[in-house]
mmCIF file of C-alpha atoms in Angstrom:
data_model
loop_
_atom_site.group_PDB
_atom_site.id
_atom_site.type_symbol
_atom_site.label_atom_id
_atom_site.label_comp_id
_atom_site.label_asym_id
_atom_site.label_seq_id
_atom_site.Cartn_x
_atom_site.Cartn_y
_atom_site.Cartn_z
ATOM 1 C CA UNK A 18 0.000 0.000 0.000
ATOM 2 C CA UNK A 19 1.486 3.519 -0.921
ATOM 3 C CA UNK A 20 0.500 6.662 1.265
ATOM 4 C CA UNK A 21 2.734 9.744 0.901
ATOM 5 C CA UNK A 22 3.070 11.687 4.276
ATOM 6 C CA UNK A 23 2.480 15.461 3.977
ATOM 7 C CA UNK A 24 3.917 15.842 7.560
ATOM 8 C CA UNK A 25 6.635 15.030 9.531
ATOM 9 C CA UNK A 26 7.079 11.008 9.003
ATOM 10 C CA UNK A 27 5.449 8.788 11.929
ATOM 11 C CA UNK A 28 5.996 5.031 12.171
ATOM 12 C CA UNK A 29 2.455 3.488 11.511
ATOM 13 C CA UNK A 30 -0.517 5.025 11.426
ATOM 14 C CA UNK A 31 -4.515 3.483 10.971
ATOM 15 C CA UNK A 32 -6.663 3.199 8.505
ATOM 16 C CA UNK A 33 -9.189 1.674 6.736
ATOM 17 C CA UNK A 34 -9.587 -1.002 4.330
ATOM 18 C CA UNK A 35 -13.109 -0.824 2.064
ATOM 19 C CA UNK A 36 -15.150 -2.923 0.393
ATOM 20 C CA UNK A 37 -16.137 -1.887 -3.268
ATOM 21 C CA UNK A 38 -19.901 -2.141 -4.264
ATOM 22 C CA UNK A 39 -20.128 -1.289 -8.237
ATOM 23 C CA UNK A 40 -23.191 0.868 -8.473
ATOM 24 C CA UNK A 41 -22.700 0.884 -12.467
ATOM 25 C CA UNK A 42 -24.068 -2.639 -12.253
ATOM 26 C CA UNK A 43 -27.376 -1.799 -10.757
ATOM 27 C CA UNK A 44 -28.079 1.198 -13.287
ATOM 28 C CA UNK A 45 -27.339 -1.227 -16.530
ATOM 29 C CA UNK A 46 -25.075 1.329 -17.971
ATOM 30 C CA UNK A 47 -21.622 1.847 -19.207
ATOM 31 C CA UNK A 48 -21.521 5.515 -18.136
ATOM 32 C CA UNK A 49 -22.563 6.500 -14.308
ATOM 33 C CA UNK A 50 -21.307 8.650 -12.076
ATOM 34 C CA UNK A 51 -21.628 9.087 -7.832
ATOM 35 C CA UNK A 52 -21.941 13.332 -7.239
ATOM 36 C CA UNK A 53 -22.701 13.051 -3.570
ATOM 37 C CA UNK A 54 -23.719 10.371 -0.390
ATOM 38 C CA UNK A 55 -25.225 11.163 3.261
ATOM 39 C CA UNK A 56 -24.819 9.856 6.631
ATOM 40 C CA UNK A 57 -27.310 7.035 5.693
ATOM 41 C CA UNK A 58 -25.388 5.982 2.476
ATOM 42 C CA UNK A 59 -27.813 7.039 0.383
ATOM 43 C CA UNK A 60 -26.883 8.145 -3.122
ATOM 44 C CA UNK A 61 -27.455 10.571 -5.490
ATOM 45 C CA UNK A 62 -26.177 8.714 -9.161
ATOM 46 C CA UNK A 63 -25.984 9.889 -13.014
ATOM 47 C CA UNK A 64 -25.908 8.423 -16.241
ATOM 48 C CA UNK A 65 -26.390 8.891 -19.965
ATOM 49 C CA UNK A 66 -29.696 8.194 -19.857
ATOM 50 C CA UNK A 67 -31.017 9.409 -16.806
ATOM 51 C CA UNK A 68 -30.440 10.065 -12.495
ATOM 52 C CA UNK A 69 -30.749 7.772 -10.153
ATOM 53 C CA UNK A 70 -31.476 7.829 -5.750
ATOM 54 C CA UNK A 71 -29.528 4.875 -3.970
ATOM 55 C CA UNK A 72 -30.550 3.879 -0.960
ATOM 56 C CA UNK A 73 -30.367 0.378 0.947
ATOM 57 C CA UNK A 74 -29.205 -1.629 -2.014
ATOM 58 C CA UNK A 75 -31.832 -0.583 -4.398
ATOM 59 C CA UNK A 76 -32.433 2.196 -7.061
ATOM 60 C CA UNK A 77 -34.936 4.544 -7.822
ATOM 61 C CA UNK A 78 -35.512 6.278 -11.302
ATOM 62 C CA UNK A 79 -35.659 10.268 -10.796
ATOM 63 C CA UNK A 80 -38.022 11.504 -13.350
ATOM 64 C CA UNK A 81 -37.676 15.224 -15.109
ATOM 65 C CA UNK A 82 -39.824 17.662 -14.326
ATOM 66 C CA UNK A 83 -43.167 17.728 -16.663
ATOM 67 C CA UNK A 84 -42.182 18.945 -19.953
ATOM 68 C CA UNK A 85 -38.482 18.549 -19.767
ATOM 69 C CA UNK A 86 -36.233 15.887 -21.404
ATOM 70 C CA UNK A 87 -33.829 14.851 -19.424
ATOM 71 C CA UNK A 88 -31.608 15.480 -15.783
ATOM 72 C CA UNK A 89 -29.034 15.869 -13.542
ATOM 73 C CA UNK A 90 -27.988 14.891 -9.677
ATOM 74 C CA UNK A 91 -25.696 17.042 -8.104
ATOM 75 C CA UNK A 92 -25.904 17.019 -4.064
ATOM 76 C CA UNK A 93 -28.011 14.717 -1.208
ATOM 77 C CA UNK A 94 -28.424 15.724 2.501
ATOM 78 C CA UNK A 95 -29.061 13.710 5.154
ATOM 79 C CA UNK A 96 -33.304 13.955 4.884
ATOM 80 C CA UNK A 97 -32.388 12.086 1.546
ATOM 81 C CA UNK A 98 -33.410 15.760 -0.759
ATOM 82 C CA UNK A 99 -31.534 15.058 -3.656
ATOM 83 C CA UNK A 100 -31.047 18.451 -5.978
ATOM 84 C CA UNK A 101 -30.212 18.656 -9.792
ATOM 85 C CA UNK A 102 -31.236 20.563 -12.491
ATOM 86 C CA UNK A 103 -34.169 19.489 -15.019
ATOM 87 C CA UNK A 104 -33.176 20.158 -18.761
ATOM 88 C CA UNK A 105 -35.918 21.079 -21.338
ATOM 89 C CA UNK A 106 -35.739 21.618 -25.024
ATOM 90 C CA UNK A 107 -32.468 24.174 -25.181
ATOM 91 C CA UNK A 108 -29.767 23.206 -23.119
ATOM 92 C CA UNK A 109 -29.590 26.607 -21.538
ATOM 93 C CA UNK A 110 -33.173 25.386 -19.839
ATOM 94 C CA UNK A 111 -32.211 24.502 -16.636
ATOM 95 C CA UNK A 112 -34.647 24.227 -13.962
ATOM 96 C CA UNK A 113 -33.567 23.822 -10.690
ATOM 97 C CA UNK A 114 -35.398 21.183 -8.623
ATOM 98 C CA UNK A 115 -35.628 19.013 -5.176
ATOM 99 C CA UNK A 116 -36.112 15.390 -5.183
ATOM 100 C CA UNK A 117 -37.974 14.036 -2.184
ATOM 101 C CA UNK A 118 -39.794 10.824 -1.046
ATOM 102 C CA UNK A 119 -40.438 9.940 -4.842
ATOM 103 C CA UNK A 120 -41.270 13.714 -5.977
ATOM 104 C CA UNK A 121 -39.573 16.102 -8.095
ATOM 105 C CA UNK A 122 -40.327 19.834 -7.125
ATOM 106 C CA UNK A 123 -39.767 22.555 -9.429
ATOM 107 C CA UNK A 124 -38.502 25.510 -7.100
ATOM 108 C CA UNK A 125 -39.010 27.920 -10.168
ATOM 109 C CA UNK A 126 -35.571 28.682 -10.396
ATOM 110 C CA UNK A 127 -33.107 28.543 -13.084
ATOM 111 C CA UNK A 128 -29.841 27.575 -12.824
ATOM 112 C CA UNK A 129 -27.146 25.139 -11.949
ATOM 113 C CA UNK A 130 -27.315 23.916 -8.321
ATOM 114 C CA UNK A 131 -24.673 22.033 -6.566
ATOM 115 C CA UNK A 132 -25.428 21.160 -3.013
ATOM 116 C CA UNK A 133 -28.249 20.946 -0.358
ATOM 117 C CA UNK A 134 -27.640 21.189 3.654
ATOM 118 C CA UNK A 135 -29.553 19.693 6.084
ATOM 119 C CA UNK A 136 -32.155 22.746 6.442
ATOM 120 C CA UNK A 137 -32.922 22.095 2.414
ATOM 121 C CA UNK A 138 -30.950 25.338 1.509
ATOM 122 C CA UNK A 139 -29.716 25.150 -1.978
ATOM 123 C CA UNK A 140 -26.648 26.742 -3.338
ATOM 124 C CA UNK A 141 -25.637 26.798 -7.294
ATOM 125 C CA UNK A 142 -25.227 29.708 -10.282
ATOM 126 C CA UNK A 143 -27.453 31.227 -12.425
ATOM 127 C CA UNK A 144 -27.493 33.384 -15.067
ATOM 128 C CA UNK A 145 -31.277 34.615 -14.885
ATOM 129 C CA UNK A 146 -34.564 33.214 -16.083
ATOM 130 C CA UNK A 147 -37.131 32.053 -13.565
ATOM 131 C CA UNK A 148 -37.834 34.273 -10.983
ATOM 132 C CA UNK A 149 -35.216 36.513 -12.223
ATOM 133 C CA UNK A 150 -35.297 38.366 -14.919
ATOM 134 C CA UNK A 151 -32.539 37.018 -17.626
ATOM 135 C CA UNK A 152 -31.379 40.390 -18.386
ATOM 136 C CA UNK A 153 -30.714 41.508 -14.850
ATOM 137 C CA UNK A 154 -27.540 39.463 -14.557
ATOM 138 C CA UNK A 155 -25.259 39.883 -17.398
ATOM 139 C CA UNK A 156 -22.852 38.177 -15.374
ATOM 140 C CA UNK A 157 -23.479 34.998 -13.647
ATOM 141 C CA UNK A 158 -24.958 34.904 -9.919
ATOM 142 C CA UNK A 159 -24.153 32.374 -7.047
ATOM 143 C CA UNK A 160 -27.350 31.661 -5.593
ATOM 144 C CA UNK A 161 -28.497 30.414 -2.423
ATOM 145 C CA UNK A 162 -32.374 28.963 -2.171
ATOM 146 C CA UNK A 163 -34.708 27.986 0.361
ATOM 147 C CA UNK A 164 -38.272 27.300 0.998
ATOM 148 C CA UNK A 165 -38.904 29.340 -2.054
ATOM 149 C CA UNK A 166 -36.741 32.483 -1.118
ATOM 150 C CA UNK A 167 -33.446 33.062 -3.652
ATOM 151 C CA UNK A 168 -30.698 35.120 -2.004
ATOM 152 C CA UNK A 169 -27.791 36.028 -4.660
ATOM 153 C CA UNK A 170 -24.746 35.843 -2.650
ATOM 154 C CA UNK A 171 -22.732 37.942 -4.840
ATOM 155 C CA UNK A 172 -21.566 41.168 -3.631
ATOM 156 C CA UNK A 173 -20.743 42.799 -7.348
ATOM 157 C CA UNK A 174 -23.721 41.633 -9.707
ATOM 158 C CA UNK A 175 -20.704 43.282 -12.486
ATOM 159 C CA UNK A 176 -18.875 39.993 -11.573
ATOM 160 C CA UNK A 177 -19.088 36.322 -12.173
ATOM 161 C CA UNK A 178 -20.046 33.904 -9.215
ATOM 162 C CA UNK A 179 -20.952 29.998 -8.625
ATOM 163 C CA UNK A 180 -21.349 28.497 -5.597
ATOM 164 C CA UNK A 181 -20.287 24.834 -4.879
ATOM 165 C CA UNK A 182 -20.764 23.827 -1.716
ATOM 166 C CA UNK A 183 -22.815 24.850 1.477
ATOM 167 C CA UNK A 184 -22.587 23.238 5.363
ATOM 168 C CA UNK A 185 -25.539 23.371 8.419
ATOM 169 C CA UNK A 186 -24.446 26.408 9.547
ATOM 170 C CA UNK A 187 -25.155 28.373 5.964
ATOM 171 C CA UNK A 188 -21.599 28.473 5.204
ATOM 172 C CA UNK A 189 -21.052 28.873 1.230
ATOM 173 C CA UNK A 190 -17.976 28.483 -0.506
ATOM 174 C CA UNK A 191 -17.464 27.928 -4.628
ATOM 175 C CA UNK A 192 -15.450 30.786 -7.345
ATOM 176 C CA UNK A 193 -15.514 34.495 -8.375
ATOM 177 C CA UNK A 194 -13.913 36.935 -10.661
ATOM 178 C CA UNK A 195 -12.982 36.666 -14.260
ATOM 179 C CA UNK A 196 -9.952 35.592 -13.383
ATOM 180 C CA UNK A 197 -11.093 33.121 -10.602
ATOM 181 C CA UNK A 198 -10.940 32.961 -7.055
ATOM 182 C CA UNK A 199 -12.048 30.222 -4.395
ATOM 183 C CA UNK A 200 -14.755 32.169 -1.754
ATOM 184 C CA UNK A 201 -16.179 31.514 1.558
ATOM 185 C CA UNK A 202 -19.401 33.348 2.250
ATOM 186 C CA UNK A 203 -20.159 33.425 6.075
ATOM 187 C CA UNK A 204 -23.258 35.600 7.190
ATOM 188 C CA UNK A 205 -22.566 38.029 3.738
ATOM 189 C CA UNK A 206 -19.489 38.526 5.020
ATOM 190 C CA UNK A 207 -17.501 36.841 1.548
ATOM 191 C CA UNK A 208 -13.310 35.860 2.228
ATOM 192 C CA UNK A 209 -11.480 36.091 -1.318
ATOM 193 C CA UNK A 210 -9.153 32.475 0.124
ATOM 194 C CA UNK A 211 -6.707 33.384 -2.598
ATOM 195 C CA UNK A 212 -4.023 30.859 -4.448
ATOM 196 C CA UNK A 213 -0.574 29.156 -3.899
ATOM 197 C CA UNK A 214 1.955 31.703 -4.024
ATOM 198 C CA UNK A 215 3.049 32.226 -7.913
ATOM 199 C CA UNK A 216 -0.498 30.781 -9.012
ATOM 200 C CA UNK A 217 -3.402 32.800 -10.664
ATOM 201 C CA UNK A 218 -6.787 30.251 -10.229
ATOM 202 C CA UNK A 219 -8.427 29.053 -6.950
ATOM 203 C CA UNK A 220 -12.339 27.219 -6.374
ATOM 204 C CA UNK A 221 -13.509 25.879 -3.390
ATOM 205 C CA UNK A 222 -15.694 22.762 -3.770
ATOM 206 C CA UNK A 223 -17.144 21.622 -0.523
ATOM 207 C CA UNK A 224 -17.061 23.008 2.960
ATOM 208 C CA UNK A 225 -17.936 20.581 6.793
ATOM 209 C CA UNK A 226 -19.293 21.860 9.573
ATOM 210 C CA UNK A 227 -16.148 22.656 11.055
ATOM 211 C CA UNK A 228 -15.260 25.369 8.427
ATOM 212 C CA UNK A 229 -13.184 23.452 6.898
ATOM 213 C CA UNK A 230 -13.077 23.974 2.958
ATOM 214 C CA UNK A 231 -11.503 22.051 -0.533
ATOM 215 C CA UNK A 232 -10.439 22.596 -3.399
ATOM 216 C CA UNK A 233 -7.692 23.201 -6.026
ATOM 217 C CA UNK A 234 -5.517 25.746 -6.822
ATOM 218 C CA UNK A 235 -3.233 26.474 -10.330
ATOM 219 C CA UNK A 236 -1.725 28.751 -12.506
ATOM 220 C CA UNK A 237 -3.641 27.842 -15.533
ATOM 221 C CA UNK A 238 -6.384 25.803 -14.931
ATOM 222 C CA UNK A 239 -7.159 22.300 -14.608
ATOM 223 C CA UNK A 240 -4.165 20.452 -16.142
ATOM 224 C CA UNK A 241 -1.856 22.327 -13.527
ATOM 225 C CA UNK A 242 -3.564 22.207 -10.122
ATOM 226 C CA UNK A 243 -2.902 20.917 -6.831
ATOM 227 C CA UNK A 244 -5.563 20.056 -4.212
ATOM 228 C CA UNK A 245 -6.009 22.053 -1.387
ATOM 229 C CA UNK A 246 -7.393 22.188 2.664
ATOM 230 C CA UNK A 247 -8.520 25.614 4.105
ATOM 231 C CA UNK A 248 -9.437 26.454 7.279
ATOM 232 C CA UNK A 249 -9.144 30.123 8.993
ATOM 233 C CA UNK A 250 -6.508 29.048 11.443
ATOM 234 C CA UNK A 251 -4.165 27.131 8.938
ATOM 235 C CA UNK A 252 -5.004 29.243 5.872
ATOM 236 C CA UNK A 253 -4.630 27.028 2.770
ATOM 237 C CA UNK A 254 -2.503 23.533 2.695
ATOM 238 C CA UNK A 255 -1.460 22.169 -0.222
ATOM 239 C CA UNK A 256 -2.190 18.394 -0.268
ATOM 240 C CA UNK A 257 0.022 17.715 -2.764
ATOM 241 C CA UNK A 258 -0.452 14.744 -5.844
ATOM 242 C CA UNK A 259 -0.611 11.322 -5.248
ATOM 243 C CA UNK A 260 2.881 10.301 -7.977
ATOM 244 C CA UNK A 261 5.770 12.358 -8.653
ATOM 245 C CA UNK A 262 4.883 11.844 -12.478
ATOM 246 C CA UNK A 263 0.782 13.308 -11.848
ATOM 247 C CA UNK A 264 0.331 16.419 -12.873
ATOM 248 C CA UNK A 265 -2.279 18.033 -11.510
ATOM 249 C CA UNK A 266 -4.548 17.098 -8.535
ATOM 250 C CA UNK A 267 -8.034 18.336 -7.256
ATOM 251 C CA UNK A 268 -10.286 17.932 -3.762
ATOM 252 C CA UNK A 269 -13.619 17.564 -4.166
ATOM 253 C CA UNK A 270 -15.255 16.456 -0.819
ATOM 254 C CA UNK A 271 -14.685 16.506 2.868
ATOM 255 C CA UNK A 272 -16.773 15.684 6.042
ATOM 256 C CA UNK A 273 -17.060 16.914 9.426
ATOM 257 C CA UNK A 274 -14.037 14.029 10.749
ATOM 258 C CA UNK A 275 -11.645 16.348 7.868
ATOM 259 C CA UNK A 276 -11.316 13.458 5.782
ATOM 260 C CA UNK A 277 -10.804 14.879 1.682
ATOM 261 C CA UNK A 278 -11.198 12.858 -1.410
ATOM 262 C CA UNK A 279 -10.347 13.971 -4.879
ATOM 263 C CA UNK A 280 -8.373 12.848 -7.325
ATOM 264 C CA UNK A 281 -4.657 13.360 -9.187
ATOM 265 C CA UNK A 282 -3.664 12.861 -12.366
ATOM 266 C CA UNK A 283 -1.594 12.716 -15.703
ATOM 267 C CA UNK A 284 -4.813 13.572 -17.726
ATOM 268 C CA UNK A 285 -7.432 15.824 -17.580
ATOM 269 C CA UNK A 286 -9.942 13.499 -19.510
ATOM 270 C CA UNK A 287 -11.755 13.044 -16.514
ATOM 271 C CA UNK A 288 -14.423 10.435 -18.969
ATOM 272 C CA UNK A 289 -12.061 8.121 -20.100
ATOM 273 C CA UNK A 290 -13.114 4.471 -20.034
ATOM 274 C CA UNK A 291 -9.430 3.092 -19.439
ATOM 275 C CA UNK A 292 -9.063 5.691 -16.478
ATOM 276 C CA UNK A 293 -6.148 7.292 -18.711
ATOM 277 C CA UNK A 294 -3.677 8.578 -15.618
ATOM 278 C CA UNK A 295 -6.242 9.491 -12.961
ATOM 279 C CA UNK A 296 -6.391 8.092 -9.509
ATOM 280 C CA UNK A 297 -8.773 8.450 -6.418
ATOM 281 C CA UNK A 298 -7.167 9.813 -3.141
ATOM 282 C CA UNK A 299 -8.127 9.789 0.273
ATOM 283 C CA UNK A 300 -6.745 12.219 2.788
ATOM 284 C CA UNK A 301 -7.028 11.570 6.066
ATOM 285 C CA UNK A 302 -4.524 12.367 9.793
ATOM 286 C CA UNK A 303 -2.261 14.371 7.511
ATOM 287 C CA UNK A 304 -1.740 11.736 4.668
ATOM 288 C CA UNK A 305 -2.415 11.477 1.179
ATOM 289 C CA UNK A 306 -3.541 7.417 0.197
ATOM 290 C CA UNK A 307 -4.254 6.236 -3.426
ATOM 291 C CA UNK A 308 -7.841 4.645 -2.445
ATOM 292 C CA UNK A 309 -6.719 1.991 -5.473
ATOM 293 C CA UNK A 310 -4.324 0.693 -2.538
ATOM 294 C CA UNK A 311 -6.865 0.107 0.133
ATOM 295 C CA UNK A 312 -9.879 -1.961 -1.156
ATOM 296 C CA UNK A 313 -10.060 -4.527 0.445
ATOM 297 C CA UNK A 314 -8.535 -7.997 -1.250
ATOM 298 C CA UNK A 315 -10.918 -9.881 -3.617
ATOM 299 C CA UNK A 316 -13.227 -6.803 -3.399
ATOM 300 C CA UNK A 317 -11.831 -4.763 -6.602
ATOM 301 C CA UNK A 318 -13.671 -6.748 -9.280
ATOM 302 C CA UNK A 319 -11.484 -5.552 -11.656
ATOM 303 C CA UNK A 320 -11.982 -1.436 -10.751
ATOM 304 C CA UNK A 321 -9.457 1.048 -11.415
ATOM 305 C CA UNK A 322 -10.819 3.989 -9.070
ATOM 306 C CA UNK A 323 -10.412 7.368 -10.882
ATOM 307 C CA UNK A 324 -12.213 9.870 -9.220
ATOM 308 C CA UNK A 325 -13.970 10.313 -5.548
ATOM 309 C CA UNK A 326 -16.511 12.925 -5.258
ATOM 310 C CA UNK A 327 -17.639 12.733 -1.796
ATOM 311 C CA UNK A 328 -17.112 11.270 1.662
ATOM 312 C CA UNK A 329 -19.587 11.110 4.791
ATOM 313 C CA UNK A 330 -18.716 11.046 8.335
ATOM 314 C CA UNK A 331 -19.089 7.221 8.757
ATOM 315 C CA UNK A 332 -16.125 7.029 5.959
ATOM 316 C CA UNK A 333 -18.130 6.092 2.935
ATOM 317 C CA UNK A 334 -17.046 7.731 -0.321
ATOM 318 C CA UNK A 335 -18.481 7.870 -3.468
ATOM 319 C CA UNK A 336 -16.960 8.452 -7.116
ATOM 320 C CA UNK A 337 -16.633 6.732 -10.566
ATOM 321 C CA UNK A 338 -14.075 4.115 -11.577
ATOM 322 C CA UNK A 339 -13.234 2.347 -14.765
ATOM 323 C CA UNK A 340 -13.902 -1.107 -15.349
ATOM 324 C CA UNK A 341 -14.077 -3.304 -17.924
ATOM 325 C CA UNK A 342 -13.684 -0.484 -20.750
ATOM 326 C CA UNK A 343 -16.611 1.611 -18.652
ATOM 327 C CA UNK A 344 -17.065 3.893 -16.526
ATOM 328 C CA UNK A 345 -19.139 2.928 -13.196
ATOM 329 C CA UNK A 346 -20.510 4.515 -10.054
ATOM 330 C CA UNK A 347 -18.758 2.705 -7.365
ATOM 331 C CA UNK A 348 -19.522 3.273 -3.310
ATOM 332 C CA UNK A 349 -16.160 2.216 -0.730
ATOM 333 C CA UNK A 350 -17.236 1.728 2.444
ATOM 334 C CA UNK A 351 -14.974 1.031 5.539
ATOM 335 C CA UNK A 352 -14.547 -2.890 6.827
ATOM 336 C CA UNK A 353 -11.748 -2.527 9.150
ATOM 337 C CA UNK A 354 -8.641 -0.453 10.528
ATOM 338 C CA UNK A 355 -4.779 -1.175 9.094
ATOM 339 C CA UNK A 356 -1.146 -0.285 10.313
ATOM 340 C CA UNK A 357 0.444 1.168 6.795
ATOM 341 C CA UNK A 358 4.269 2.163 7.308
ATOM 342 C CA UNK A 359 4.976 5.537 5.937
ATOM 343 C CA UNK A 360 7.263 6.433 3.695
ATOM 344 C CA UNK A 361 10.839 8.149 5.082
ATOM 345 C CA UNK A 362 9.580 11.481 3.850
ATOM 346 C CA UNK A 363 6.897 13.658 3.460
ATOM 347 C CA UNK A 364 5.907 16.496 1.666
ATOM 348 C CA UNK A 365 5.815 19.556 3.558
ATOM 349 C CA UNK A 366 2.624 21.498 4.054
ATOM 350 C CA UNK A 367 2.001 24.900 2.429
ATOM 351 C CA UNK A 368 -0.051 27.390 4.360
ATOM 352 C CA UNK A 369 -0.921 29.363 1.431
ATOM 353 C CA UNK A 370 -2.612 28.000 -1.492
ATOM 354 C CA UNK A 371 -6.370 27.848 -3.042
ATOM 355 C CA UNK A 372 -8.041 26.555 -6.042
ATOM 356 C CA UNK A 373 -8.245 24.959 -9.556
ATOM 357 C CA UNK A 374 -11.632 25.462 -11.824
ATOM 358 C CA UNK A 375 -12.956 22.055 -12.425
ATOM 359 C CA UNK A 376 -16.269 23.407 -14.360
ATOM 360 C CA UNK A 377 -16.016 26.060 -16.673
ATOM 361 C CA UNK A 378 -19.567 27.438 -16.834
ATOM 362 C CA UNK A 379 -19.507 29.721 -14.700
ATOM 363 C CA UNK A 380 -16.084 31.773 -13.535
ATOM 364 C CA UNK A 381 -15.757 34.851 -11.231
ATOM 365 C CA UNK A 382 -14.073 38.036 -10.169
ATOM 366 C CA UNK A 383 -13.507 40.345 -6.852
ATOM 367 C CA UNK A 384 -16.067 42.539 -5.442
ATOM 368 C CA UNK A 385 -15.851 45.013 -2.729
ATOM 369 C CA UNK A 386 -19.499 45.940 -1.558
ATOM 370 C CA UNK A 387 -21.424 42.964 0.681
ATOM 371 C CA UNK A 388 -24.865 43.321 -1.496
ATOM 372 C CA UNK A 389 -27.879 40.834 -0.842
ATOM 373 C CA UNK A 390 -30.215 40.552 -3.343
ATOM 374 C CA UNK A 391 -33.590 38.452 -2.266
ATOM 375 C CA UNK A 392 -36.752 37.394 -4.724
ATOM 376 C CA UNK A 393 -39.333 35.222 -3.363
ATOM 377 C CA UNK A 394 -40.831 32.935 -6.033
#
């Protein structure tokens, strides 16, 4: 097993084996993907022909809203709301809704969203439409909805904002500016978090109820970034790549223990069937593990783990893998606890450092006002 220390070297240290349950299998397809899990180990699941809810070993179709033609899953809390977007005839058409107990809800929204708390509050981007009028952002908004009130977080409607990730205490974090930075919105008070030193991109992707926040951070963009831990005693850590040969490396997801998957990588085609460079990594007591090397023996079935999109706070993460010349859904979950040596040295810890921009839609730029703007549908 390989783990490379990113502090000073210790002799041993615990962790966990998994088991590997291929989700791809249950949804029939050769394309599906794992956004986002909860407490319970439910699931929310995509695929080229459709989105799927996971929950105790079984599956459950999530239908578009009336009138559109197809979907997408982005974030679950721990009531089981699943959010995505509902796609109608133009791809621009994206209707934001909330999956729940076998019903899709339209919140009359447009817009990408990316993640749901436990209180049902919804954060995402939009460009307009809906309940706002399409030509009142000529720039893209960060939105944050709930119970049918929309409250752009922005605090320059002149600049671009998204918004990937929100915690239980209505903590938002995502990417502004043209030239993008990472952001953490607490009470409408919004932190620019910055870059490595020498870089010029930053996004935050998820943020636990600790504070702590993820993402990557590069000079160029994808191809060139390396994964990053924030938090506003420590500032931002860089977690470094899994191989000296990967060349870029993002975090994705995090949960109130500060455990971080992500991945790292040679190449940035993140939908390659043959996994083409990219590994999953788990971080976890100040080292970074290639999640390949810790399923558990005979539980692989043949998986080549190549991206981890989210973790929970019982240890279960959730991602895509390639297997088989496909792409499937795949769920780890924890079966027991391991003494791994650790390598004679580490790399050292940054305390600077942000971002890399993993979705291109929607990019951002500084502000200096602390503006609220709120519509009720």
């Amino acid at each position: 097993m390989t783990a490379i220390s990113l502090t000073a070297s210790k002799s041993a240290l615990a962790v966990s084996l998994y088991s590997l349950t291929d989700l791809g299998n249950l949804t029939g397809e050769a394309y599906s993907y794992a956004t986002d899990i909860n407490n319970s180990g439910e699931i929310a699941i995509n695929t080229l022909s459709g989105s799927f809810f996971y929950s105790n070993g079984s599956l459950q179709k999530i239908s578009p809203l009336p009138g559109d033609t197809q979907l997408g899953v982005t974030g679950i809390n721990n009531l089981g709301q699943v959010v995505g977007n509902s796609i109608g005839k133009t791809d621009s058409d994206n209707n934001v809704f909330i999956y729940s107990g076998g019903t899709t809800r339209n919140t009359g929204l447009k817009g990408i969203p990316y993640a749901i708390n436990d209180s049902g509050e919804v954060v995402g981007g939009t460009t307009g439409g809906g309940i706002f009028p399409k030509l009142a952002f000529p720039f893209g908004a960060a939105f944050l909805y709930n119970n049918g009130t929309t409250t752009i977080i922005n605090s320059n409607l002149n600049e671009n904002y998204v918004a990937y990730g929100i915690n239980n205490l209505s903590q938002v974090v995502g990417i502004f500016g043209s030239s993008g930075r990472a952001f953490l919105s607490d009470n409408g008070i919004i932190t620019n978090l910055g870059t490595f030193p020498g870089d010029r991109y930053s996004q935050a992707n998820d943020i636990n109820d600790s504070g702590q926040v993820v993402g990557s951070s590069a000079l160029t963009g994808v191809s060139d970034s390396r994964a990053f831990l924030y938090s506003s005693s420590t500032g931002l850590q860089d977690l470094g790549r899994l191989r000296p040969t990967d060349l870029f490396s993002t975090s994705l997801g995090i949960n109130n223990l500060g455990q971080v998957v992500g991945f790292s990588g040679t190449n940035n085609n993140f939908f390659a069937a043959d996994g083409n460079g990219l590994r999953t990594f788990l971080y976890s007591d100040n080292t970074l593990y290639d999640l390949n090397d810790l399923i558990a023996p005979g539980s692989d079935a043949g998986f080549t783990l190549t991206a981890a999109s989210a973790i929970n706070n019982n240890g279960q993460i959730v991602g895509r893998g390639a297997v088989n010349g496909e792409l499937h859904a795949f769920l780890l979950t924890p079966i027991s606890s391991v003494s791994v040596a650790e390598p004679t040295s580490g790399i050292p810890i940054l305390s600077f450092g942000a971002v890399v921009i993993l979705f291109a839609t929607f990019k951002r730029k500084t502000h200096s006002s602390n503006a609220a703007i709120e519509q009720t549908s």
